[in-house]
């Protein structure tokens, strides 16, 4: 008799099933406005839940350390080919378990411990892995930062000045909380001036880049990483791309055997599915919707008197400054959660409050755009956000708004079937 129980999860483990059901309800009844989140398709989840989770495939297609890899080879090669087609690059590694793992491998491939890296300050919108001191990138390497000017935008002349003083081996561009287009060409010029490698991390904007709705880091960057689960709308994971064969070889060795063991073949299968969706003609429309929805969101917030870092947006996210308010980003995110809107508190440039409370709120349009929401819904939601923040202690108002938004969401079902 087989040791495998073939019952579905609800029967096999009702405790886990119940928690997943609760999460399903949460995702179905709250407006998802965390800028780094999205709703991936049932097809992506199906591939991710597939039997490829059983397979060990250390190595790369046709160069494995295990037998039985012929279909793992096929799925990984398909993911690589689709990814190269999306971004117009020659080499791709689809094995990183996450965006942070991808970035760690880039440093491991191209730097020695103690080498100098120059990345965007965490408080100005950069990511932990761009050299923040509590992160491995700030511990293992000698990290320096650039930030945004008082207008909330990157001042490229200032980045050049800092680069000339620091003389970094790698310049990292790309951000987690920056609402404006990143000019990769200017970063290339800066990198060339100081003889640095240019590393672009497009974790947040990849879905827009894929559609031509944001400047492509190719051909400017030497190496490009991304997550696959943000605007790219795939499973949780990371990717690394390059046009330079020598760099690509070093990256492959830095992922395996350098920093990871077996690849998550089931996740790679899901990445392939997601990349297929990105290559579909409708992706362009989706990316346009993400941007236009973020724009109307920003416009209403400004009309209602809220201050935005950089005074608007070019991409999928909006960063509200609460620097002149008597409540924090933490207070705002709790109040919005009560009103059925999920966001995150976020540090802003020159933030006087600590990272645990912050003076910012980050909002994103990618997930609600996936549901098919347009201007009309985003204008309404923006007003509700302002209503909550204008009267932040008014709990009955939050309860009332939550009810209204749940009704709105009924017309934009996330998934029709709770078995996910
Ligand atoms: C989200 C993000 C990452 C890290 O991704 P994880 O998958 O959470 O490790 C890296 N870089 C940037 C710019 C990000 O926004």
XYZ file of C-alpha atoms and ligand atoms in Angstrom:
435
model
C 0.000 0.000 0.000
C 1.242 3.443 -0.872
C 2.306 5.745 1.906
C 0.868 8.692 0.013
C -2.575 9.815 1.024
C -4.378 11.024 -2.037
C -7.029 13.071 -0.252
C -7.228 16.739 -1.081
C -5.817 19.202 1.415
C -9.185 19.919 3.017
C -9.369 16.273 4.087
C -5.683 15.487 4.526
C -4.929 18.504 6.716
C -7.944 20.536 7.683
C -5.882 22.754 9.973
C -3.658 24.049 7.162
C -6.624 24.159 4.787
C -8.567 26.408 7.170
C -5.697 28.885 7.390
C -5.401 29.002 3.586
C -9.148 29.553 3.340
C -8.874 32.471 5.730
C -6.095 33.941 3.605
C -8.293 33.455 0.543
C -11.045 35.434 2.261
C -8.601 38.156 3.264
C -7.315 38.532 -0.297
C -10.887 38.568 -1.615
C -12.204 41.197 0.781
C -9.359 43.729 1.008
C -8.062 46.093 -1.639
C -4.487 44.974 -2.305
C -2.410 48.134 -2.685
C 0.999 46.934 -1.495
C 3.230 48.039 -4.369
C 5.283 44.833 -4.340
C 2.322 42.462 -4.513
C 0.118 41.127 -7.293
C -2.383 38.380 -8.088
C -0.779 35.617 -10.084
C -2.935 33.500 -12.386
C -4.412 30.095 -11.523
C -2.220 28.642 -14.296
C 0.919 29.952 -12.584
C -0.219 28.485 -9.269
C -1.071 25.176 -10.914
C 2.453 24.892 -12.328
C 3.881 25.911 -8.950
C 1.856 23.227 -7.223
C 3.037 20.572 -9.662
C 5.089 17.395 -9.192
C 8.241 19.251 -10.227
C 8.512 20.026 -6.516
C 9.776 16.435 -6.173
C 12.716 16.889 -8.539
C 16.349 17.532 -7.736
C 18.102 19.231 -10.643
C 21.352 20.723 -9.341
C 23.243 22.208 -12.258
C 21.847 23.669 -15.468
C 19.977 22.265 -18.516
C 22.038 19.415 -20.033
C 24.670 19.816 -17.275
C 22.990 18.246 -14.255
C 24.278 16.347 -11.266
C 21.177 14.126 -11.081
C 19.472 11.653 -13.381
C 15.946 12.014 -14.691
C 16.316 15.678 -15.550
C 15.104 15.635 -19.164
C 11.839 17.429 -18.384
C 13.426 19.708 -15.811
C 15.838 20.656 -18.614
C 12.961 21.390 -20.965
C 11.072 23.533 -18.488
C 14.147 25.508 -17.424
C 15.224 26.103 -21.031
C 11.723 27.263 -21.924
C 11.738 29.736 -19.027
C 15.186 31.024 -20.058
C 14.190 31.440 -23.718
C 10.967 33.273 -22.862
C 12.768 35.551 -20.408
C 15.466 36.478 -22.954
C 12.743 37.248 -25.474
C 10.891 39.518 -23.027
C 13.850 41.718 -22.120
C 15.921 41.349 -25.282
C 18.986 39.849 -23.620
C 21.282 36.940 -24.440
C 21.710 35.155 -21.085
C 19.336 34.435 -18.235
C 19.429 32.507 -14.980
C 15.965 31.592 -13.702
C 17.102 29.692 -10.587
C 17.339 32.398 -7.872
C 14.916 31.561 -5.071
C 14.181 35.255 -4.520
C 15.217 38.752 -5.531
C 17.626 38.956 -2.601
C 19.247 35.643 -3.587
C 19.657 36.991 -7.128
C 21.364 40.128 -5.843
C 23.588 38.120 -3.506
C 24.736 36.017 -6.445
C 25.547 39.099 -8.527
C 27.835 40.405 -5.791
C 29.343 36.961 -5.203
C 30.038 36.664 -8.951
C 31.582 40.073 -9.496
C 33.063 41.240 -6.183
C 35.552 40.230 -3.517
C 34.630 40.701 0.144
C 35.251 44.317 1.103
C 34.909 45.719 -2.433
C 33.062 49.009 -2.779
C 29.435 49.133 -3.916
C 27.340 52.245 -4.488
C 23.567 51.877 -4.265
C 20.471 53.890 -3.466
C 19.899 54.693 0.206
C 17.216 52.497 1.793
C 15.497 55.578 3.218
C 15.426 57.189 -0.232
C 13.789 54.190 -1.872
C 16.626 51.682 -2.334
C 16.474 48.025 -1.286
C 18.146 46.351 1.710
C 20.337 44.354 -0.687
C 21.736 47.540 -2.253
C 24.231 47.964 0.581
C 22.114 48.587 3.704
C 24.208 48.011 6.827
C 21.996 45.343 8.511
C 21.988 43.326 5.245
C 24.722 40.990 3.927
C 25.325 43.534 1.159
C 26.348 46.129 3.720
C 28.239 43.684 5.916
C 30.303 41.777 3.350
C 30.999 44.751 1.088
C 32.050 48.328 1.688
C 28.818 50.091 0.843
C 28.098 53.717 -0.022
C 24.821 55.392 -0.938
C 23.263 58.056 -3.115
C 19.790 59.455 -2.560
C 17.161 61.701 -4.072
C 17.284 65.513 -4.225
C 14.745 67.731 -2.413
C 12.384 67.338 -5.407
C 12.263 63.602 -4.677
C 14.115 62.663 -7.870
C 17.538 61.131 -8.419
C 20.014 63.913 -9.173
C 22.320 62.229 -11.678
C 24.998 64.926 -11.360
C 25.091 64.242 -7.639
C 25.347 60.469 -8.232
C 28.310 61.158 -10.536
C 30.003 63.315 -7.885
C 29.585 60.600 -5.249
C 30.774 57.910 -7.680
C 33.904 59.918 -8.450
C 34.749 60.152 -4.747
C 33.817 56.545 -3.846
C 35.202 54.820 -6.978
C 32.890 51.815 -6.523
C 33.415 48.501 -8.270
C 29.648 48.216 -8.822
C 26.935 50.851 -9.100
C 23.455 49.541 -8.262
C 20.447 51.278 -9.765
C 16.812 50.358 -9.241
C 14.589 50.835 -6.215
C 11.744 49.631 -4.044
C 10.092 52.969 -3.341
C 10.872 55.378 -6.174
C 7.965 56.674 -8.250
C 9.934 58.101 -11.153
C 11.490 56.608 -14.285
C 15.069 55.442 -13.781
C 17.415 56.656 -16.497
C 19.674 53.658 -17.131
C 21.528 55.502 -19.893
C 22.639 58.181 -17.439
C 23.695 55.514 -14.952
C 25.744 53.876 -17.743
C 27.537 57.174 -18.402
C 28.295 57.522 -14.688
C 29.544 53.923 -14.478
C 31.757 54.463 -17.530
C 33.202 57.669 -16.084
C 34.410 55.842 -12.959
C 35.030 52.423 -14.541
C 32.308 50.644 -12.539
C 30.094 47.694 -13.411
C 26.458 48.765 -13.822
C 23.960 46.544 -12.044
C 20.244 47.283 -12.563
C 17.714 45.768 -10.160
C 14.284 46.078 -11.802
C 12.400 44.059 -9.146
C 9.545 46.554 -8.967
C 9.260 47.784 -12.547
C 9.984 44.604 -14.543
C 6.389 44.244 -15.742
C 6.453 47.793 -17.095
C 9.856 47.325 -18.734
C 8.570 44.141 -20.386
C 5.812 46.149 -22.053
C 8.006 49.070 -23.118
C 6.260 51.219 -20.491
C 9.560 51.905 -18.708
C 13.042 52.324 -20.174
C 14.782 48.943 -20.608
C 18.059 48.533 -18.671
C 19.407 46.725 -21.758
C 21.677 47.580 -23.470
C 22.990 49.859 -20.707
C 23.407 47.600 -17.684
C 26.052 44.866 -17.461
C 23.803 42.741 -15.303
C 20.095 42.954 -14.465
C 18.131 41.247 -11.699
C 14.458 41.160 -10.867
C 11.889 39.466 -8.743
C 9.195 37.578 -10.633
C 6.294 38.243 -8.253
C 5.833 42.030 -8.317
C 4.670 43.787 -11.501
C 5.857 40.726 -13.464
C 2.952 38.836 -11.789
C 4.589 35.419 -11.561
C 5.436 33.092 -8.652
C 7.718 34.346 -5.849
C 11.270 34.182 -7.139
C 14.247 35.901 -8.715
C 16.002 36.121 -12.094
C 19.350 37.384 -13.394
C 20.035 38.541 -16.954
C 22.997 39.737 -18.961
C 24.351 40.267 -22.459
C 27.912 39.545 -21.391
C 28.949 35.902 -21.710
C 31.775 36.172 -19.207
C 29.505 37.766 -16.592
C 26.752 35.246 -17.322
C 29.131 32.341 -16.652
C 30.224 33.863 -13.340
C 26.582 34.434 -12.381
C 25.661 30.816 -13.108
C 28.486 29.562 -10.874
C 27.569 32.088 -8.176
C 23.999 30.723 -8.039
C 25.041 27.072 -8.239
C 27.235 25.877 -6.585
C 28.013 29.318 -5.121
C 24.992 30.248 -3.064
C 22.180 27.776 -3.762
C 21.709 24.037 -4.038
C 18.880 22.509 -6.031
C 16.688 24.848 -8.069
C 12.949 25.055 -7.315
C 11.893 23.370 -10.560
C 8.190 23.770 -9.760
C 8.726 27.507 -9.348
C 10.748 27.603 -12.574
C 7.779 25.926 -14.307
C 5.537 28.641 -12.876
C 7.999 31.323 -14.009
C 7.777 29.899 -17.551
C 3.981 30.194 -17.414
C 4.181 33.771 -16.134
C 6.703 34.717 -18.853
C 4.297 33.263 -21.421
C 1.628 35.616 -20.072
C 4.008 38.567 -20.342
C 4.670 37.680 -24.009
C 0.936 37.721 -24.752
C -0.235 40.870 -26.606
C -2.609 41.760 -23.733
C 0.382 42.401 -21.439
C 0.950 45.802 -23.012
C -2.594 46.821 -22.135
C -2.101 45.600 -18.565
C 1.117 47.599 -18.157
C -0.555 50.733 -19.539
C -3.420 50.263 -17.068
C -0.975 49.948 -14.160
C 0.574 53.289 -15.072
C -2.599 55.223 -15.828
C -4.233 53.927 -12.643
C -1.247 55.026 -10.535
C -1.427 58.426 -12.221
C -5.088 59.065 -11.361
C -4.440 57.826 -7.827
C -1.626 60.386 -7.495
C -3.751 63.171 -8.992
C -6.614 62.696 -6.544
C -4.254 62.486 -3.545
C -2.636 65.762 -4.612
C -6.041 67.439 -5.207
C -7.044 66.411 -1.716
C -3.963 68.095 -0.264
C -1.621 65.140 0.258
C 2.065 65.571 -0.376
C 3.705 62.963 -2.616
C 7.436 62.313 -2.771
C 8.459 63.561 -6.267
C 4.951 65.067 -6.575
C 3.589 62.284 -8.743
C 4.480 59.046 -10.461
C 5.834 57.595 -13.711
C 5.307 53.977 -12.720
C 3.083 51.746 -10.577
C 3.663 53.324 -7.196
C 2.908 56.422 -5.177
C 4.707 57.462 -2.002
C 2.700 59.710 0.337
C 4.659 61.928 2.718
C 3.152 62.370 6.178
C 6.044 64.487 7.354
C 3.732 67.407 8.178
C 1.019 65.259 9.734
C 0.524 64.383 13.374
C 0.177 60.700 12.533
C 2.765 58.225 11.220
C 2.941 55.758 8.329
C 2.205 53.036 10.873
C -0.956 54.857 12.062
C -2.024 55.350 8.445
C -1.496 51.720 7.471
C -3.487 50.484 10.491
C -6.366 52.872 9.729
C -6.379 51.889 6.048
C -6.309 48.198 6.953
C -9.383 48.806 9.139
C -10.989 50.357 6.070
C -10.164 47.275 3.975
C -7.160 48.719 2.136
C -3.815 46.915 2.520
C -0.732 49.130 2.175
C 2.671 49.431 3.802
C 4.323 52.124 5.859
C 7.518 53.309 4.229
C 10.430 55.500 5.245
C 10.802 58.655 3.184
C 13.855 60.841 2.492
C 14.944 62.711 5.666
C 12.335 60.798 7.656
C 12.295 62.075 11.276
C 10.409 58.967 12.451
C 12.079 55.550 12.954
C 11.632 52.661 10.492
C 9.085 51.092 12.865
C 6.657 54.015 12.440
C 7.896 56.051 9.412
C 6.428 59.164 7.779
C 5.384 57.547 4.548
C 2.804 55.282 2.978
C 3.567 53.385 -0.220
C 0.696 52.526 -2.548
C 0.802 50.472 -5.735
C -1.614 49.908 -8.604
C -0.404 46.575 -10.024
C -2.632 44.149 -8.091
C -5.904 46.063 -8.476
C -5.099 46.612 -12.162
C -4.835 42.824 -12.519
C -8.444 42.622 -11.323
C -9.491 44.945 -14.139
C -9.967 48.126 -12.139
C -9.685 51.349 -14.134
C -9.778 55.150 -13.615
C -13.277 55.108 -12.200
C -12.398 52.674 -9.404
C -9.017 54.244 -8.693
C -10.564 57.714 -8.333
C -13.115 56.331 -5.889
C -10.457 54.421 -3.919
C -8.165 57.459 -3.794
C -10.991 59.510 -2.270
C -11.664 56.779 0.294
C -7.983 56.741 1.242
C -8.114 60.527 1.766
C -11.367 60.229 3.747
C -9.665 57.762 6.115
C -6.481 59.820 6.475
C -8.353 63.153 6.874
C -10.121 61.791 9.934
C -7.723 59.077 11.031
C -9.242 58.452 14.469
C -12.752 57.916 13.073
C -13.161 54.150 13.455
C -16.877 54.042 12.492
C -15.933 55.729 9.193
C -13.274 53.052 8.586
C -15.835 50.302 9.215
C -18.273 52.008 6.845
C -15.657 52.356 4.094
C -14.615 48.717 4.504
C -18.225 47.682 3.795
C -18.402 49.904 0.706
C -15.121 48.588 -0.659
C -16.131 44.967 -0.082
C -19.162 45.662 -2.274
C -16.904 47.210 -4.920
C -14.609 44.151 -4.796
C -17.504 41.766 -5.423
C -17.495 43.012 -9.016
C -13.758 42.271 -9.321
C -13.328 38.712 -8.090
C -9.743 37.688 -7.468
C -10.283 33.976 -7.920
C -13.606 32.252 -8.315
C -12.583 29.044 -6.685
C -11.440 28.819 -3.073
C -9.346 25.684 -3.695
C -6.303 27.946 -4.248
C 11.589 43.296 -3.640
C 12.946 43.694 -4.017
C 14.026 42.808 -3.911
C 14.003 41.505 -3.144
O 13.123 40.582 -3.423
P 12.799 39.347 -2.436
O 12.226 38.363 -3.386
O 11.858 39.878 -1.417
O 14.071 38.889 -1.839
C 15.250 43.205 -4.416
N 15.402 44.417 -4.975
C 14.396 45.309 -5.055
C 14.648 46.633 -5.687
C 13.135 44.987 -4.563
O 12.164 45.885 -4.615
